[in-house]
Coordinates of C-alpha atoms in Angstrom, one line a residue:
M1 CA 29.2 55.4 149.2
K2 CA 29.5 57.6 146.5
Q3 CA 31.9 56.6 143.1
K4 CA 34.6 58.8 142.5
E5 CA 34.7 60.6 139.0
A6 CA 37.0 58.6 136.5
V7 CA 38.5 58.7 133.0
Y8 CA 39.9 55.7 131.5
V9 CA 42.6 56.9 128.9
I10 CA 42.6 54.2 125.8
S11 CA 45.7 54.6 123.6
D12 CA 47.3 52.6 121.2
S13 CA 50.6 53.9 121.8
V14 CA 52.0 55.4 125.6
G15 CA 48.3 57.8 126.0
E16 CA 50.5 60.4 127.1
T17 CA 48.4 62.8 124.7
A18 CA 44.9 61.3 125.8
E19 CA 46.0 62.1 129.5
F20 CA 47.5 65.1 129.6
V21 CA 43.7 66.5 127.4
V22 CA 41.9 64.9 129.9
K23 CA 43.9 66.6 132.6
A24 CA 43.3 70.5 131.1
V25 CA 39.9 69.5 131.1
A26 CA 39.9 68.4 134.5
T27 CA 41.3 71.3 135.7
Q28 CA 38.2 73.6 135.1
F29 CA 36.2 71.3 137.4
N30 CA 36.9 71.5 140.8
G31 CA 40.4 71.4 140.8
G32 CA 41.0 68.3 138.5
S33 CA 40.2 65.8 141.0
V34 CA 39.5 63.0 138.5
D35 CA 41.0 59.5 139.1
I36 CA 42.8 59.4 135.7
R37 CA 43.8 55.7 134.5
R38 CA 45.7 55.0 131.4
N39 CA 46.2 52.2 129.4
S40 CA 48.8 51.9 127.0
Y41 CA 49.6 49.9 124.0
V42 CA 46.3 48.5 123.3
E43 CA 46.2 45.9 120.7
D44 CA 43.4 44.2 120.6
A45 CA 39.9 43.7 121.4
E46 CA 40.6 41.8 124.6
D47 CA 42.6 45.2 125.9
I48 CA 39.2 47.0 125.3
E49 CA 37.2 44.7 126.6
D50 CA 39.4 44.7 130.3
V51 CA 38.4 48.7 130.6
I52 CA 35.1 48.2 129.3
I53 CA 34.8 45.7 132.2
L54 CA 35.7 48.6 134.9
A55 CA 34.3 51.9 133.3
R56 CA 31.0 49.3 133.5
Q57 CA 31.5 49.3 137.4
N58 CA 31.8 53.0 137.8
N59 CA 28.6 54.9 136.7
R60 CA 30.4 57.9 137.2
S61 CA 33.5 57.4 134.7
I62 CA 34.3 58.5 131.2
I63 CA 36.1 56.8 128.1
A64 CA 38.9 59.3 126.5
Y65 CA 40.6 57.2 123.7
T66 CA 43.0 58.2 120.9
L67 CA 43.1 55.3 118.9
V68 CA 44.2 55.4 114.5
V69 CA 43.6 51.4 113.8
P70 CA 39.9 51.9 112.6
E71 CA 39.0 48.4 114.0
L72 CA 39.8 49.2 117.7
K73 CA 38.3 52.6 117.3
R74 CA 34.8 50.5 115.8
Y75 CA 34.9 48.0 118.3
L76 CA 35.5 50.5 121.3
D77 CA 32.7 52.5 120.2
R78 CA 30.4 49.6 119.6
R79 CA 31.0 47.8 122.9
A80 CA 31.1 51.2 125.0
A81 CA 27.2 52.2 123.2
E82 CA 26.4 48.3 124.8
E83 CA 26.9 49.0 127.5
G84 CA 26.0 52.4 128.2
I85 CA 29.5 53.7 128.6
L86 CA 30.2 57.4 127.2
A87 CA 33.4 57.3 124.9
I88 CA 35.0 60.3 123.6
D89 CA 37.4 60.2 121.2
L90 CA 39.9 62.9 121.4
L91 CA 41.6 62.6 117.8
Q92 CA 38.5 62.1 115.4
P93 CA 37.2 66.1 114.9
L94 CA 40.6 67.2 114.5
M95 CA 41.6 64.4 112.0
K96 CA 38.3 64.9 110.2
A97 CA 39.2 68.4 109.9
F98 CA 42.7 67.5 108.4
E99 CA 41.4 65.6 106.1
Q100 CA 38.9 67.3 104.8
K101 CA 40.5 70.8 104.6
F102 CA 44.1 69.4 103.7
E103 CA 42.7 66.6 101.3
K104 CA 45.2 64.3 102.9
A105 CA 44.1 60.7 104.3
P106 CA 45.9 60.1 107.9
N107 CA 48.0 57.0 108.1
Q108 CA 46.2 55.3 110.5
Q109 CA 49.4 54.3 112.1
P110 CA 50.1 53.6 116.1
G111 CA 52.9 55.1 118.2
L112 CA 53.9 58.1 115.2
M113 CA 53.7 60.8 117.9
R114 CA 56.3 58.2 119.8
K115 CA 58.4 58.5 117.0
L116 CA 58.6 61.9 116.3
D117 CA 59.2 62.5 120.2
D118 CA 62.5 60.1 119.8
E119 CA 63.7 62.3 116.9
Y120 CA 63.1 65.1 118.7
F121 CA 65.4 63.7 121.5
R122 CA 67.9 62.4 119.4
K123 CA 68.5 66.0 118.0
I124 CA 68.7 67.2 121.8
E125 CA 71.3 64.6 122.2
A126 CA 73.2 65.7 119.4
I127 CA 73.3 69.5 119.7
E128 CA 74.4 68.8 123.9
F129 CA 77.0 66.6 122.6
A130 CA 78.5 68.9 120.0
V131 CA 78.0 71.9 122.4
K132 CA 80.2 69.6 125.5
Y133 CA 82.9 68.6 122.7
D134 CA 83.6 71.6 120.6
D135 CA 86.8 72.9 120.0
G136 CA 89.0 69.7 121.6
R137 CA 87.4 70.3 125.0
D138 CA 87.6 66.7 125.9
P139 CA 89.1 63.8 123.1
R140 CA 86.6 61.3 124.9
G141 CA 84.5 63.0 122.4
I142 CA 86.5 61.9 119.3
I143 CA 85.9 58.0 120.2
R144 CA 82.2 58.4 121.1
S145 CA 81.2 61.0 118.0
D146 CA 79.3 59.8 115.0
I147 CA 81.8 62.3 112.6
V148 CA 85.0 63.8 113.6
L149 CA 85.6 67.8 111.6
I150 CA 89.3 68.7 111.9
G151 CA 90.8 71.6 110.6
V152 CA 93.1 75.5 111.6
S153 CA 91.1 77.9 113.0
R154 CA 88.0 79.3 111.0
T155 CA 87.4 76.6 109.0
S156 CA 83.5 76.5 110.3
K157 CA 84.1 73.5 112.6
T158 CA 81.9 74.6 115.2
P159 CA 79.3 75.8 112.6
L160 CA 79.2 72.4 110.7
S161 CA 78.8 70.5 114.2
M162 CA 75.6 72.7 115.2
Y163 CA 74.4 72.1 111.9
L164 CA 74.9 68.4 111.9
A165 CA 73.7 68.1 115.4
H166 CA 70.4 69.3 114.3
Q167 CA 70.4 66.2 111.8
R168 CA 71.0 64.4 114.6
Y169 CA 74.4 63.1 114.4
K170 CA 77.2 63.5 117.1
V171 CA 80.0 65.7 116.1
A172 CA 83.3 66.1 117.6
N173 CA 85.3 68.7 116.3
V174 CA 89.4 69.8 116.4
P175 CA 91.6 72.7 116.0
L176 CA 94.5 71.8 114.7
V177 CA 97.3 74.3 116.5
P178 CA 101.2 73.1 115.2
E179 CA 102.0 74.1 119.5
V180 CA 99.3 71.8 120.8
K181 CA 100.0 68.0 120.1
P182 CA 96.6 66.5 118.4
P183 CA 94.9 63.9 121.0
E184 CA 96.2 60.5 120.4
E185 CA 92.5 59.8 120.3
L186 CA 92.5 61.3 116.8
F187 CA 94.4 58.4 115.1
N188 CA 92.6 55.8 116.4
V189 CA 89.3 57.3 114.8
P190 CA 88.6 55.4 111.7
R191 CA 89.0 56.7 108.4
N192 CA 85.2 56.8 107.7
K193 CA 84.2 58.7 110.9
C194 CA 86.4 61.7 110.2
V195 CA 87.1 64.8 108.0
G196 CA 89.5 67.3 107.3
L197 CA 88.7 70.7 106.3
V198 CA 91.2 73.3 104.7
I199 CA 90.9 76.4 103.0
S200 CA 92.6 78.9 100.5
P201 CA 95.5 80.9 102.7
D202 CA 93.8 84.2 101.2
K203 CA 90.4 83.3 102.2
L204 CA 91.6 82.2 105.4
N205 CA 93.0 85.5 105.7
E206 CA 90.7 87.1 104.9
I207 CA 88.1 85.7 107.1
R208 CA 90.7 86.0 110.3
R209 CA 91.2 89.8 109.4
E210 CA 87.4 90.2 109.7
R211 CA 87.6 87.9 113.0
L212 CA 89.8 90.8 114.4
K213 CA 88.5 93.2 113.6
A214 CA 84.8 92.2 114.7
L215 CA 87.0 92.0 118.3
G216 CA 88.9 95.1 118.2
L217 CA 92.1 94.0 117.3
T218 CA 94.8 95.1 114.9
S219 CA 94.8 93.2 112.3
Q220 CA 98.3 93.0 112.2
A221 CA 98.3 90.3 114.8
N222 CA 100.1 87.2 113.4
Y223 CA 96.4 85.1 114.1
A224 CA 95.7 86.8 110.3
S225 CA 99.6 86.8 109.0
F226 CA 100.1 85.2 105.8
E227 CA 103.1 83.3 107.4
R228 CA 101.5 82.2 110.3
I229 CA 98.2 81.0 108.2
L230 CA 101.1 78.8 105.5
E231 CA 102.4 77.3 108.6
E232 CA 99.3 76.2 110.3
L233 CA 97.7 75.0 106.9
D234 CA 101.3 72.8 106.4
Y235 CA 100.7 71.4 109.5
A236 CA 97.4 70.8 109.6
E237 CA 97.9 68.6 106.0
K238 CA 100.4 66.7 107.8
I239 CA 98.0 65.4 110.5
M240 CA 95.0 64.7 107.7
K241 CA 97.4 62.5 105.9
R242 CA 98.3 60.7 109.0
V243 CA 94.9 60.5 110.1
G244 CA 94.4 59.1 106.4
C245 CA 91.0 60.9 106.4
P246 CA 89.2 62.4 103.4
V247 CA 89.8 66.1 102.9
I248 CA 87.1 68.8 102.1
N249 CA 88.2 73.0 100.9
V250 CA 85.8 74.9 102.6
S251 CA 86.7 78.0 101.0
N252 CA 83.9 79.5 98.9
K253 CA 81.5 76.8 100.6
A254 CA 78.0 77.8 102.6
V255 CA 77.7 75.7 106.1
E256 CA 75.0 73.2 104.5
E257 CA 76.5 72.9 101.2
T258 CA 79.6 71.5 103.3
A259 CA 77.7 69.4 105.4
S260 CA 76.2 67.5 102.7
L261 CA 79.5 67.2 101.3
I262 CA 80.9 65.5 104.4
L263 CA 77.7 63.5 104.9
D264 CA 78.5 62.2 101.1
I265 CA 81.9 61.3 102.0
L266 CA 81.2 59.5 104.6
K267 CA 78.4 57.3 103.7
K268 CA 80.7 56.7 100.3
E269 CA 83.5 55.9 102.8
R270 CA 81.6 53.1 105.2
S271 CA 80.2 52.0 102.1
H272 CA 83.8 50.5 100.9
T273 CA 84.3 49.3 104.6

């Protein structure tokens, strides 16, 4: 009976990269009917030997591997040559090119791709969190967040939430409006987790007037009036004092600058607890 084509994938990490490459190549040959058998987290010669035994029993098999630990790679190359098994290093040609062209040495550390993936998914999770708990939509986010931002409208709460989310912080923000009672959860937030955002009345008036203009509304609306602005800022200050959180004036600061200040302040607060 004719043996089926098989590719044994060996990796000192998950092996997803190697399997993906093998599948991409296999699709070019009769629709990719090759049998792919992944062997993840290979850590020693014994793990490699298990695959060598299986591949030796099928003369229509190949070993494709992504091993970055030199000792494991050398062992696999030697044993495959001894057994007459074709073993392909999927990383070496490109790693060699990187090394020569960029004049850098590889880390030779397994699992780095998985760490990058984990970082990526944490960032996506934080972004989704910031969207879900933006503008006080759900007070449950206050308890679940890494950082809580509070302030009146147009103090950059949403842009700051998104910027910090890209740095993998889960951020909830809560608008402070005199007519709306803040959620009770806000007063249970630890001091080292919440930051109040304030702004000068002149700057806020300017921003709100521009906002109204962009919306096609008259700049004389109550939203941009000095009387209303002073009322909101006074109310916000009282709430921030009650919460007991540190406060940042965002009047002439870029989002990046304010975000850096937030992280510095919270780091100091947490180091004192």
